[in-house]
Amino acid sequence: MVCGLLFIPLQTKVTFIYGDVPGLFFAVRAMKHATEIVVKKSTLKNAVLVIVFMAFAYVMKNNYLIFSIAVVIYLAAELLRQRRYKELFIPAAVIAATLILNFVIKLSLGAVLDGTVSSGASKFSWIAMGMQENAGTFNGYNDATYYEMGFDADLQSELAKNDIKARLYEFLSNPNQAIGFYTKKAMVQWSDPTYNAFEFSSRNVYLDESASPLLWVISGPKCIRIAASFLKVFQLFMYIGSFVLKKKKKRRKTGTP
């Protein structure tokens, strides 16, 4: 449990900065109730919870729109397969509730701030950034181009589309480059459990002119590399331990030695 304290920077980032953990809770709960609907437990309660939880997940983090689309496709496909046509309103309501709740929040903020709340940077700018030569990670492209275009999302969208076309042309001209690029992107973002775990804590120290020498050393690349390596090994043992405990629990239930 003491070793788990090293995960605090990572947990702080995903919970309070990105909202991934709260959003994931609502998204997973929505998917759970979606599966219950599919196995013919289509109660009004399950339908309402799928719709509400998915809308809340999107508000927490707009990336969860991907989960919304997944839930909609899954429900629509299964309900059509089972010829439960009257219940097709559920997947439609998931998307509608997600968009409506987002619109209401923007409208409310606009009323409080006495102005129009922008939707922010163009979604195409995120796609363009993810295709750039830095393993597809965040590099500030969407922020910088949004500022350069005078906070005009339409102009930024056109710029991003041109950059996407240029990158696609490079990939089509050199397929090996595309394979290598997306392999690195997948490995960096999804195979490293400590990816950017210490980014925000170390950045704050480097921006603080009054930070003590000890904090500078702790936030330096060497210490972070050691801590991240330890976390990876520690997490591996957590997975192995969980697997062993699950096996033991299963044996107790079945009575096998």
XYZ file of N, CA and C in Angstrom:
771
model
N 0.833 -1.204 0.000
C 0.000 0.000 0.000
C 0.873 1.262 0.000
N 2.001 1.195 0.697
C 2.915 2.341 0.724
C 3.465 2.601 -0.676
N 3.815 1.494 -1.387
C 4.325 1.633 -2.755
C 3.295 2.308 -3.656
N 2.024 2.095 -3.352
C 0.960 2.687 -4.153
C 0.956 4.198 -4.144
N 1.634 4.812 -3.161
C 1.713 6.273 -3.105
C 2.392 6.843 -4.344
N 3.263 6.038 -4.963
C 3.943 6.495 -6.171
C 2.985 6.694 -7.337
N 1.789 6.120 -7.227
C 0.803 6.269 -8.292
C 0.007 7.574 -8.172
N 0.222 8.317 -7.083
C -0.579 9.530 -6.848
C -0.479 10.528 -8.005
N 0.723 10.840 -8.538
C 0.763 11.775 -9.679
C -0.088 11.303 -10.855
N -0.010 10.006 -11.157
C -0.792 9.449 -12.273
C -2.285 9.539 -11.990
N -2.691 9.156 -10.763
C -4.106 9.181 -10.407
C -4.647 10.604 -10.391
N -3.827 11.546 -9.931
C -4.246 12.957 -9.913
C -4.519 13.453 -11.323
N -3.639 13.047 -12.242
C -3.789 13.488 -13.639
C -5.066 12.947 -14.255
N -5.276 11.638 -14.156
C -6.422 11.040 -14.843
C -7.743 11.374 -14.164
N -7.697 11.630 -12.841
C -8.946 11.874 -12.120
C -9.372 13.329 -12.187
N -8.442 14.236 -11.890
C -8.827 15.646 -11.747
C -8.524 16.493 -12.970
N -7.523 16.100 -13.765
C -7.152 16.926 -14.911
C -7.922 16.508 -16.158
N -7.924 15.229 -16.450
C -8.597 14.747 -17.648
C -10.014 14.257 -17.387
N -10.326 13.915 -16.157
C -11.670 13.420 -15.860
C -11.912 12.023 -16.362
N -10.823 11.314 -16.700
C -10.970 9.975 -17.279
C -11.647 8.984 -16.331
N -11.253 9.011 -15.057
C -11.776 8.018 -14.107
C -13.274 8.199 -13.853
N -13.736 9.415 -13.515
C -15.195 9.587 -13.341
C -15.962 9.269 -14.620
N -15.440 9.708 -15.769
C -16.109 9.436 -17.039
C -16.163 7.955 -17.338
N -15.066 7.254 -17.026
C -15.017 5.809 -17.259
C -16.050 5.082 -16.410
N -16.237 5.553 -15.176
C -17.239 4.934 -14.296
C -18.619 4.969 -14.940
N -19.020 6.161 -15.407
C -20.345 6.296 -16.016
C -20.451 5.511 -17.329
N -19.361 5.521 -18.127
C -19.379 4.813 -19.414
C -19.516 3.304 -19.215
N -18.752 2.763 -18.265
C -18.811 1.316 -18.015
C -20.171 0.911 -17.449
N -20.713 1.738 -16.558
C -22.049 1.446 -16.010
C -23.098 1.472 -17.115
N -22.953 2.413 -18.039
C -23.896 2.492 -19.162
C -23.812 1.226 -20.013
N -22.592 0.753 -20.254
C -22.418 -0.456 -21.062
C -22.978 -1.691 -20.347
N -22.850 -1.712 -19.026
C -23.393 -2.825 -18.242
C -24.910 -2.911 -18.415
N -25.568 -1.763 -18.304
C -27.024 -1.743 -18.447
C -27.452 -2.009 -19.895
N -26.586 -1.633 -20.847
C -26.874 -1.935 -22.254
C -26.889 -3.447 -22.479
N -25.935 -4.165 -21.859
C -25.908 -5.631 -22.005
C -27.126 -6.272 -21.346
N -27.596 -5.670 -20.252
C -28.790 -6.202 -19.586
C -30.027 -6.032 -20.461
N -30.071 -4.941 -21.192
C -31.187 -4.721 -22.124
C -31.158 -5.789 -23.220
N -29.954 -6.078 -23.731
C -29.812 -7.039 -24.820
C -30.235 -8.442 -24.413
N -29.969 -8.822 -23.155
C -30.362 -10.169 -22.696
C -31.813 -10.185 -22.201
N -32.597 -9.293 -22.785
C -34.040 -9.235 -22.561
C -34.428 -8.865 -21.133
N -33.615 -7.943 -20.576
C -34.000 -7.342 -19.303
C -34.274 -5.865 -19.570
N -35.034 -5.630 -20.611
C -35.261 -4.267 -21.071
C -36.283 -3.539 -20.215
N -35.893 -3.288 -18.975
C -36.772 -2.551 -18.079
C -36.605 -1.063 -18.329
N -37.567 -0.299 -17.871
C -37.482 1.162 -18.009
C -36.266 1.683 -17.254
N -35.968 1.050 -16.120
C -34.817 1.458 -15.308
C -33.522 1.327 -16.099
N -33.303 0.181 -16.758
C -32.083 -0.021 -17.541
C -31.973 0.981 -18.686
N -33.084 1.239 -19.338
C -33.090 2.186 -20.461
C -32.700 3.588 -19.990
N -33.295 4.020 -18.875
C -33.011 5.359 -18.333
C -31.555 5.465 -17.902
N -31.031 4.426 -17.248
C -29.655 4.461 -16.751
C -28.641 4.485 -17.885
N -28.905 3.743 -18.960
C -28.002 3.775 -20.115
C -27.935 5.190 -20.673
N -29.080 5.799 -20.843
C -29.161 7.141 -21.434
C -28.483 8.183 -20.543
N -28.802 8.155 -19.244
C -28.269 9.155 -18.311
C -26.769 8.970 -18.083
N -26.333 7.733 -17.831
C -24.920 7.487 -17.560
C -24.038 7.844 -18.745
N -24.508 7.540 -19.961
C -23.701 7.836 -21.136
C -23.594 9.340 -21.350
N -24.658 10.067 -21.057
C -24.634 11.530 -21.184
C -23.665 12.136 -20.172
N -23.677 11.627 -18.932
C -22.771 12.120 -17.898
C -21.314 11.834 -18.265
N -21.059 10.646 -18.842
C -19.691 10.284 -19.229
C -19.148 11.273 -20.246
N -19.985 11.648 -21.216
C -19.554 12.579 -22.259
C -19.267 13.959 -21.681
N -20.053 14.373 -20.695
C -19.842 15.672 -20.060
C -18.511 15.676 -19.303
N -18.192 14.553 -18.649
C -16.933 14.445 -17.916
C -15.729 14.528 -18.858
N -15.860 13.882 -20.016
C -14.764 13.845 -20.980
C -15.359 13.558 -22.348
N -15.219 14.484 -23.281
C -15.896 14.298 -24.574
C -15.353 13.130 -25.384
N -14.197 12.573 -24.965
C -13.701 11.360 -25.627
C -14.674 10.203 -25.465
N -15.524 10.266 -24.446
C -16.463 9.166 -24.203
C -17.605 9.147 -25.213
N -17.563 10.082 -26.157
C -18.492 9.997 -27.279
C -18.248 8.688 -28.037
N -16.988 8.203 -27.988
C -16.643 6.925 -28.629
C -17.452 5.797 -27.980
N -17.567 5.835 -26.640
C -18.351 4.834 -25.926
C -19.826 4.953 -26.300
N -20.301 6.190 -26.438
C -21.701 6.409 -26.815
C -22.000 5.756 -28.160
N -21.106 5.975 -29.112
C -21.288 5.395 -30.441
C -21.272 3.870 -30.363
N -20.352 3.336 -29.535
C -20.259 1.877 -29.376
C -21.552 1.310 -28.791
N -22.072 1.981 -27.760
C -23.315 1.533 -27.126
C -24.479 1.595 -28.110
N -24.532 2.672 -28.892
C -25.607 2.843 -29.871
C -25.557 1.737 -30.924
N -24.372 1.480 -31.479
C -24.236 0.431 -32.505
C -24.587 -0.939 -31.925
N -24.083 -1.222 -30.716
C -24.333 -2.513 -30.063
C -25.828 -2.721 -29.815
N -26.476 -1.717 -29.224
C -27.903 -1.836 -28.933
C -28.728 -1.941 -30.213
N -28.442 -1.076 -31.175
C -29.212 -1.082 -32.422
C -29.076 -2.424 -33.148
N -27.835 -2.933 -33.231
C -27.603 -4.196 -33.930
C -28.321 -5.355 -33.239
N -28.235 -5.415 -31.920
C -28.852 -6.517 -31.181
C -30.378 -6.430 -31.176
N -30.901 -5.224 -31.038
C -32.356 -5.065 -31.033
C -32.938 -5.390 -32.402
N -32.225 -5.022 -33.461
C -32.676 -5.369 -34.815
C -32.602 -6.878 -35.040
N -31.507 -7.485 -34.548
C -31.347 -8.927 -34.708
C -32.458 -9.690 -33.993
N -32.856 -9.180 -32.826
C -33.909 -9.834 -32.044
C -35.313 -9.345 -32.433
N -35.369 -8.472 -33.440
C -36.636 -7.920 -33.936
C -37.435 -7.218 -32.841
N -36.716 -6.517 -32.001
C -37.368 -5.740 -30.931
C -37.411 -4.274 -31.376
N -38.152 -4.051 -32.447
C -38.144 -2.744 -33.108
C -38.653 -1.602 -32.227
N -39.591 -1.906 -31.340
C -40.165 -0.855 -30.488
C -39.144 -0.255 -29.521
N -38.063 -1.015 -29.275
C -37.063 -0.554 -28.303
C -35.896 0.183 -28.957
N -35.987 0.410 -30.259
C -34.911 1.120 -30.951
C -34.817 2.589 -30.546
N -35.808 3.053 -29.791
C -35.747 4.444 -29.300
C -34.592 4.605 -28.303
N -34.153 3.497 -27.682
C -33.110 3.580 -26.650
C -31.778 4.058 -27.229
N -31.228 3.397 -28.282
C -29.968 3.910 -28.843
C -30.092 5.329 -29.390
N -31.259 5.645 -29.958
C -31.459 7.014 -30.464
C -31.440 8.013 -29.314
N -32.037 7.631 -28.192
C -32.096 8.508 -27.017
C -30.729 8.704 -26.386
N -29.842 7.704 -26.513
C -28.483 7.819 -25.956
C -27.752 8.993 -26.607
N -27.763 9.023 -27.943
C -27.105 10.108 -28.670
C -27.795 11.439 -28.407
N -29.126 11.442 -28.432
C -29.879 12.679 -28.220
C -29.593 13.273 -26.843
N -29.621 12.430 -25.801
C -29.392 12.909 -24.432
C -27.978 13.447 -24.270
N -27.014 12.766 -24.900
C -25.614 13.197 -24.829
C -25.450 14.593 -25.419
N -26.027 14.816 -26.592
C -25.905 16.114 -27.258
C -26.712 17.198 -26.554
N -27.899 16.833 -26.069
C -28.770 17.815 -25.410
C -28.154 18.292 -24.099
N -27.628 17.355 -23.295
C -27.023 17.737 -22.018
C -25.831 18.654 -22.239
N -25.028 18.346 -23.248
C -23.876 19.184 -23.564
C -24.331 20.582 -23.992
N -25.401 20.632 -24.785
C -25.933 21.915 -25.257
C -26.485 22.743 -24.094
N -27.200 22.089 -23.177
C -27.785 22.786 -22.020
C -26.698 23.377 -21.131
N -25.624 22.602 -20.920
C -24.521 23.091 -20.087
C -23.860 24.307 -20.733
N -23.635 24.243 -22.037
C -23.037 25.377 -22.750
C -23.947 26.596 -22.682
N -25.244 26.373 -22.816
C -26.210 27.468 -22.762
C -26.220 28.103 -21.383
N -26.166 27.267 -20.350
C -26.164 27.755 -18.963
C -24.911 28.566 -18.664
N -23.765 28.058 -19.128
C -22.512 28.784 -18.926
C -22.534 30.121 -19.660
N -23.111 30.107 -20.862
C -23.220 31.340 -21.630
C -24.058 32.382 -20.906
N -25.140 31.922 -20.244
C -26.004 32.837 -19.496
C -25.271 33.418 -18.293
N -24.483 32.568 -17.616
C -23.730 33.028 -16.444
C -22.628 34.003 -16.847
N -21.938 33.684 -17.955
C -20.822 34.508 -18.417
C -21.269 35.667 -19.292
N -22.570 35.702 -19.603
C -23.137 36.755 -20.446
C -22.448 36.794 -21.812
N -22.377 35.635 -22.442
C -21.763 35.544 -23.761
C -21.966 34.161 -24.343
N -21.458 33.953 -25.548
C -21.576 32.660 -26.201
C -20.373 31.787 -25.847
N -20.641 30.570 -25.452
C -19.566 29.631 -25.123
C -19.197 28.869 -26.385
N -17.969 29.011 -26.800
C -17.502 28.353 -28.018
C -17.335 26.850 -27.792
N -17.403 26.107 -28.878
C -17.148 24.661 -28.805
C -15.663 24.360 -28.749
N -14.846 25.419 -28.874
C -13.404 25.232 -28.772
C -12.765 24.852 -30.087
N -11.572 24.315 -29.973
C -10.793 23.957 -31.160
C -11.523 22.927 -32.011
N -11.277 22.978 -33.300
C -11.903 22.048 -34.235
C -11.505 20.612 -33.914
N -12.456 19.694 -34.053
C -12.169 18.273 -33.826
C -11.131 17.766 -34.832
N -11.104 18.376 -36.019
C -10.128 17.958 -37.033
C -8.697 18.269 -36.588
N -8.557 19.286 -35.714
C -7.209 19.635 -35.257
C -6.621 18.524 -34.393
N -7.477 17.798 -33.672
C -7.008 16.675 -32.862
C -6.563 15.523 -33.770
N -7.322 15.320 -34.847
C -6.950 14.259 -35.792
C -5.614 14.587 -36.455
N -5.477 15.849 -36.871
C -4.230 16.279 -37.523
C -3.046 16.146 -36.574
N -3.240 16.532 -35.311
C -2.168 16.434 -34.318
C -1.747 14.979 -34.107
N -2.744 14.081 -34.075
C -2.461 12.671 -33.851
C -1.742 12.002 -35.004
N -1.622 12.706 -36.133
C -0.956 12.125 -37.306
C 0.430 12.711 -37.522
N 0.861 13.573 -36.585
C 2.146 14.233 -36.775
C 3.300 13.406 -36.226
N 4.511 13.740 -36.674
C 5.682 12.910 -36.398
C 6.219 13.082 -34.979
N 5.414 12.706 -34.022
C 5.890 12.647 -32.629
C 5.167 11.492 -31.950
N 5.052 10.391 -32.684
C 4.340 9.176 -32.240
C 2.871 9.445 -31.982
N 2.364 10.556 -32.527
C 0.934 10.832 -32.402
C 0.507 11.362 -31.056
N 1.449 11.817 -30.234
C 1.097 12.303 -28.901
C 0.806 13.800 -28.939
N 0.373 14.333 -27.796
C 0.011 15.752 -27.718
C 1.241 16.635 -27.918
N 1.126 17.618 -28.796
C 2.242 18.549 -29.016
C 1.779 19.999 -29.065
N 0.522 20.245 -28.696
C 0.018 21.614 -28.657
C -0.445 22.146 -30.000
N -0.487 21.288 -31.017
C -0.890 21.724 -32.362
C -2.268 22.370 -32.350
N -3.224 21.720 -31.688
C -4.598 22.249 -31.723
C -4.712 23.595 -31.014
N -3.973 23.769 -29.911
C -4.000 25.053 -29.196
C -3.345 26.155 -30.034
N -2.164 25.825 -30.574
C -1.397 26.827 -31.330
C -2.139 27.281 -32.585
N -2.687 26.317 -33.343
C -3.385 26.683 -34.582
C -4.712 27.390 -34.300
N -5.357 27.041 -33.180
C -6.601 27.720 -32.790
C -6.316 29.195 -32.517
N -5.191 29.462 -31.862
C -4.775 30.842 -31.560
C -4.394 31.573 -32.851
N -3.630 30.875 -33.711
C -3.186 31.486 -34.969
C -4.361 31.861 -35.874
N -5.432 31.070 -35.821
C -6.613 31.334 -36.653
C -7.591 32.298 -35.976
N -7.132 32.992 -34.945
C -7.978 33.973 -34.265
C -9.166 33.343 -33.556
N -8.976 32.118 -33.040
C -10.024 31.373 -32.333
C -11.246 31.112 -33.217
N -10.981 31.019 -34.511
C -12.040 30.694 -35.475
C -11.937 29.202 -35.799
N -12.871 28.416 -35.279
C -12.813 26.959 -35.447
C -12.954 26.540 -36.911
N -13.704 27.312 -37.702
C -13.897 26.978 -39.119
C -12.590 27.119 -39.898
N -11.871 28.223 -39.641
C -10.580 28.424 -40.316
C -9.582 27.363 -39.871
N -9.594 27.072 -38.570
C -8.688 26.053 -38.052
C -9.006 24.685 -38.652
N -10.288 24.429 -38.847
C -10.719 23.160 -39.429
C -10.155 22.981 -40.833
N -10.193 24.056 -41.629
C -9.657 23.992 -42.993
C -8.158 23.741 -42.973
N -7.451 24.408 -42.071
C -6.007 24.216 -41.945
C -5.695 22.767 -41.569
N -6.448 22.247 -40.578
C -6.232 20.879 -40.106
C -6.512 19.858 -41.215
N -7.567 20.102 -41.991
C -7.904 19.178 -43.089
C -6.785 19.125 -44.125
N -6.181 20.282 -44.401
C -5.066 20.312 -45.354
C -3.867 19.537 -44.810
N -3.611 19.688 -43.502
C -2.502 18.958 -42.883
C -2.778 17.452 -42.878
N -4.038 17.074 -42.680
C -4.417 15.648 -42.701
C -4.192 15.076 -44.099
N -4.621 15.831 -45.124
C -4.447 15.371 -46.515
C -2.967 15.190 -46.846
N -2.139 16.150 -46.386
C -0.707 16.080 -46.658
C -0.096 14.851 -45.982
N -0.545 14.578 -44.768
C -0.013 13.428 -44.026
C -0.473 12.106 -44.656
N -1.725 12.065 -45.106
C -2.241 10.868 -45.761
C -1.471 10.584 -47.053
N -1.122 11.649 -47.769
C -0.344 11.498 -48.998
C 1.025 10.882 -48.684
N 1.643 11.324 -47.576
C 2.932 10.758 -47.156
C 2.789 9.276 -46.829
N 1.730 8.933 -46.099
C 1.513 7.542 -45.710
C 1.251 6.646 -46.920
N 0.462 7.159 -47.879
C 0.165 6.376 -49.082
C 1.393 6.205 -49.958
N 2.241 7.222 -49.949
C 3.470 7.153 -50.747
C 4.489 6.215 -50.117
N 4.412 6.084 -48.788
C 5.377 5.250 -48.076
C 4.639 4.424 -47.006
N 4.025 3.308 -47.378
C 3.256 2.486 -46.437
C 4.060 2.017 -45.227
N 5.350 1.735 -45.411
C 6.188 1.288 -44.286
C 6.293 2.369 -43.213
N 6.336 3.610 -43.646
C 6.379 4.725 -42.705
C 5.092 4.767 -41.887
N 3.961 4.550 -42.565
C 2.659 4.564 -41.879
C 2.573 3.445 -40.848
N 3.023 2.243 -41.225
C 2.988 1.102 -40.301
C 3.864 1.383 -39.082
N 5.070 1.903 -39.320
C 5.980 2.210 -38.217
C 5.426 3.288 -37.311
N 4.826 4.313 -37.916
C 4.277 5.428 -37.148
C 3.157 4.967 -36.226
N 2.187 4.224 -36.775
C 1.036 3.812 -35.960
C 1.387 2.704 -34.969
N 2.428 1.939 -35.265
C 2.913 0.953 -34.286
C 3.465 1.677 -33.064
N 4.283 2.706 -33.302
C 4.844 3.498 -32.194
C 3.730 4.196 -31.415
N 2.770 4.726 -32.149
C 1.670 5.447 -31.503
C 0.911 4.532 -30.544
N 0.595 3.325 -31.013
C -0.135 2.362 -30.178
C 0.683 1.954 -28.962
N 1.981 1.731 -29.162
C 2.845 1.295 -28.067
C 2.995 2.376 -27.008
N 3.194 3.612 -27.451
C 3.405 4.713 -26.507
C 2.147 4.999 -25.692
N 1.012 5.042 -26.359
C -0.207 5.478 -25.683
C -0.914 4.384 -24.906
N -0.800 3.116 -25.344
C -1.623 2.081 -24.732
C -0.826 0.983 -24.028
N 0.464 0.848 -24.322
C 1.240 -0.229 -23.728
C 2.056 0.222 -22.520
N 2.097 1.509 -22.251
C 2.865 2.025 -21.121
C 1.911 2.527 -20.038
N 1.778 1.795 -18.913
C 0.829 2.189 -17.868
C 1.215 3.479 -17.151
N 2.470 3.914 -17.305
C 2.904 5.140 -16.626
C 3.126 6.274 -17.622
N 2.496 6.187 -18.777
C 2.667 7.194 -19.836
C 2.337 8.596 -19.316
N 3.342 9.481 -19.334
C 3.170 10.878 -18.887
C 2.672 10.985 -17.450
N 2.938 9.980 -16.622
C 2.401 9.976 -15.253
C 2.905 11.149 -14.418
N 4.142 11.572 -14.656
C 4.737 12.621 -13.828
C 4.822 13.961 -14.556
N 4.157 14.052 -15.700
C 4.276 15.246 -16.542
C 3.891 16.528 -15.816
N 2.706 16.534 -15.182
C 2.206 17.777 -14.599
C 2.944 18.162 -13.323
N 3.271 17.164 -12.485
C 3.984 17.474 -11.246
C 5.385 18.018 -11.544
N 6.088 17.431 -12.508
C 7.431 17.915 -12.836
C 7.365 19.271 -13.535
N 6.357 19.467 -14.368
C 6.221 20.751 -15.068
C 6.009 21.887 -14.076
N 5.189 21.647 -13.039
C 4.932 22.681 -12.036
C 6.203 23.061 -11.289
N 7.054 22.073 -11.018
C 8.313 22.360 -10.325
C 9.219 23.205 -11.218
N 9.304 22.850 -12.484
C 10.173 23.569 -13.406
C 9.688 25.016 -13.645
N 8.400 25.238 -13.469
C 7.855 26.590 -13.643
C 7.924 27.420 -12.375
N 8.218 26.761 -11.246
C 8.268 27.438 -9.945
C 9.701 27.857 -9.641
N 9.967 29.155 -9.720
C 11.323 29.653 -9.503
C 11.780 29.473 -8.054
N 10.812 29.360 -7.129
C 11.167 29.233 -5.710
C 11.256 27.773 -5.252
N 11.143 26.828 -6.185
C 11.197 25.406 -5.820
C 12.570 25.056 -5.246
N 12.579 24.194 -4.239
C 13.819 23.819 -3.567
C 14.667 22.918 -4.465
N 15.987 22.881 -4.223
C 16.867 21.999 -5.009
C 16.442 20.534 -4.933
N 15.917 20.121 -3.775
C 15.482 18.733 -3.609
C 14.344 18.404 -4.580
N 13.386 19.342 -4.716
C 12.270 19.132 -5.645
C 12.757 19.069 -7.081
N 13.783 19.867 -7.398
C 14.343 19.840 -8.742
C 14.943 18.474 -9.053
N 15.623 17.907 -8.047
C 16.238 16.583 -8.241
C 15.162 15.521 -8.392
N 14.136 15.558 -7.520
C 13.059 14.558 -7.556
C 12.294 14.625 -8.866
N 12.115 15.848 -9.400
C 11.339 16.032 -10.629
C 12.195 15.910 -11.883
N 13.450 15.604 -11.697
C 14.348 15.472 -12.843
C 14.127 14.172 -13.603
N 14.612 14.096 -14.840
C 14.406 12.902 -15.679
C 14.925 11.610 -15.050
N 16.053 11.691 -14.332
C 16.646 10.477 -13.763
C 15.741 9.845 -12.712
N 15.260 10.665 -11.769
C 14.380 10.152 -10.706
C 13.051 9.664 -11.279
N 12.527 10.396 -12.242
C 11.261 10.000 -12.852
C 11.412 8.674 -13.590
N 12.550 8.492 -14.258
C 12.796 7.246 -14.974
C 12.851 6.053 -14.002
N 13.508 6.267 -12.855
C 13.606 5.208 -11.834
C 12.218 4.893 -11.268
N 11.454 5.955 -10.927
C 10.119 5.764 -10.345
C 9.185 5.076 -11.337
N 9.250 5.492 -12.612
C 8.377 4.895 -13.632
C 8.713 3.424 -13.845
N 10.008 3.095 -13.842
C 10.422 1.693 -14.006
C 9.913 0.856 -12.838
N 10.006 1.408 -11.633
C 9.516 0.698 -10.459
C 8.004 0.468 -10.552
N 7.303 1.499 -10.989
C 5.843 1.394 -11.098
C 5.433 0.291 -12.078
N 6.164 0.166 -13.159
C 5.829 -0.859 -14.151
C 5.986 -2.261 -13.568
N 7.094 -2.465 -12.826
C 7.316 -3.765 -12.185
C 6.268 -4.003 -11.100
N 6.006 -2.963 -10.316
C 5.027 -3.052 -9.229
C 3.646 -3.395 -9.784
N 3.281 -2.743 -10.887
C 1.978 -2.997 -11.491
C 1.887 -4.422 -12.034
N 3.004 -4.930 -12.587
C 3.040 -6.300 -13.088
C 2.762 -7.291 -11.962
N 3.389 -7.066 -10.791
C 3.156 -7.950 -9.644
C 1.718 -7.846 -9.138
N 1.130 -6.647 -9.260
C -0.280 -6.476 -8.875
C -1.176 -7.335 -9.757
N -0.905 -7.334 -11.068
C -1.694 -8.142 -12.004
C -1.542 -9.631 -11.709
N -0.284 -10.062 -11.470
C -0.029 -11.473 -11.189
C -0.731 -11.884 -9.895
N -0.626 -11.016 -8.871
C -1.278 -11.304 -7.592
C -2.785 -11.394 -7.724
N -3.363 -10.492 -8.509
C -4.816 -10.504 -8.723
C -5.245 -11.783 -9.430
N -4.454 -12.217 -10.399
C -4.750 -13.446 -11.144
C -4.715 -14.663 -10.211
N -3.683 -14.721 -9.345
C -3.544 -15.848 -8.405
C -4.709 -15.876 -7.426
N -5.076 -14.693 -6.903
C -6.191 -14.628 -5.947
C -7.505 -15.034 -6.601
N -7.686 -14.638 -7.855
C -8.911 -15.009 -8.571
C -8.987 -16.518 -8.770
N -7.840 -17.129 -9.091
C -7.791 -18.579 -9.273
C -8.122 -19.299 -7.972
N -7.557 -18.812 -6.853
C -7.812 -19.433 -5.549
C -9.280 -19.322 -5.170
N -9.866 -18.156 -5.453
C -11.281 -17.940 -5.141
C -12.162 -18.880 -5.950
N -11.796 -19.081 -7.226
C -12.564 -19.978 -8.096
C -12.473 -21.421 -7.609
N -11.278 -21.815 -7.136
C -11.106 -23.176 -6.635
C -11.931 -23.417 -5.372
N -11.989 -22.392 -4.527
C -12.799 -22.552 -3.297
C -14.259 -22.754 -3.651
N -14.737 -22.018 -4.656
C -16.158 -22.142 -5.047
C -16.464 -23.514 -5.640
N -15.524 -24.016 -6.474
C -15.767 -25.307 -7.131
C -15.338 -26.487 -6.281
N -14.541 -26.213 -5.228
C -14.080 -27.289 -4.354
C -12.924 -28.076 -4.919
N -12.275 -27.540 -5.973
C -11.123 -28.249 -6.564
C -9.860 -27.923 -5.784
N -8.915 -28.876 -5.663
C -7.676 -28.645 -4.897
C -6.731 -27.704 -5.616
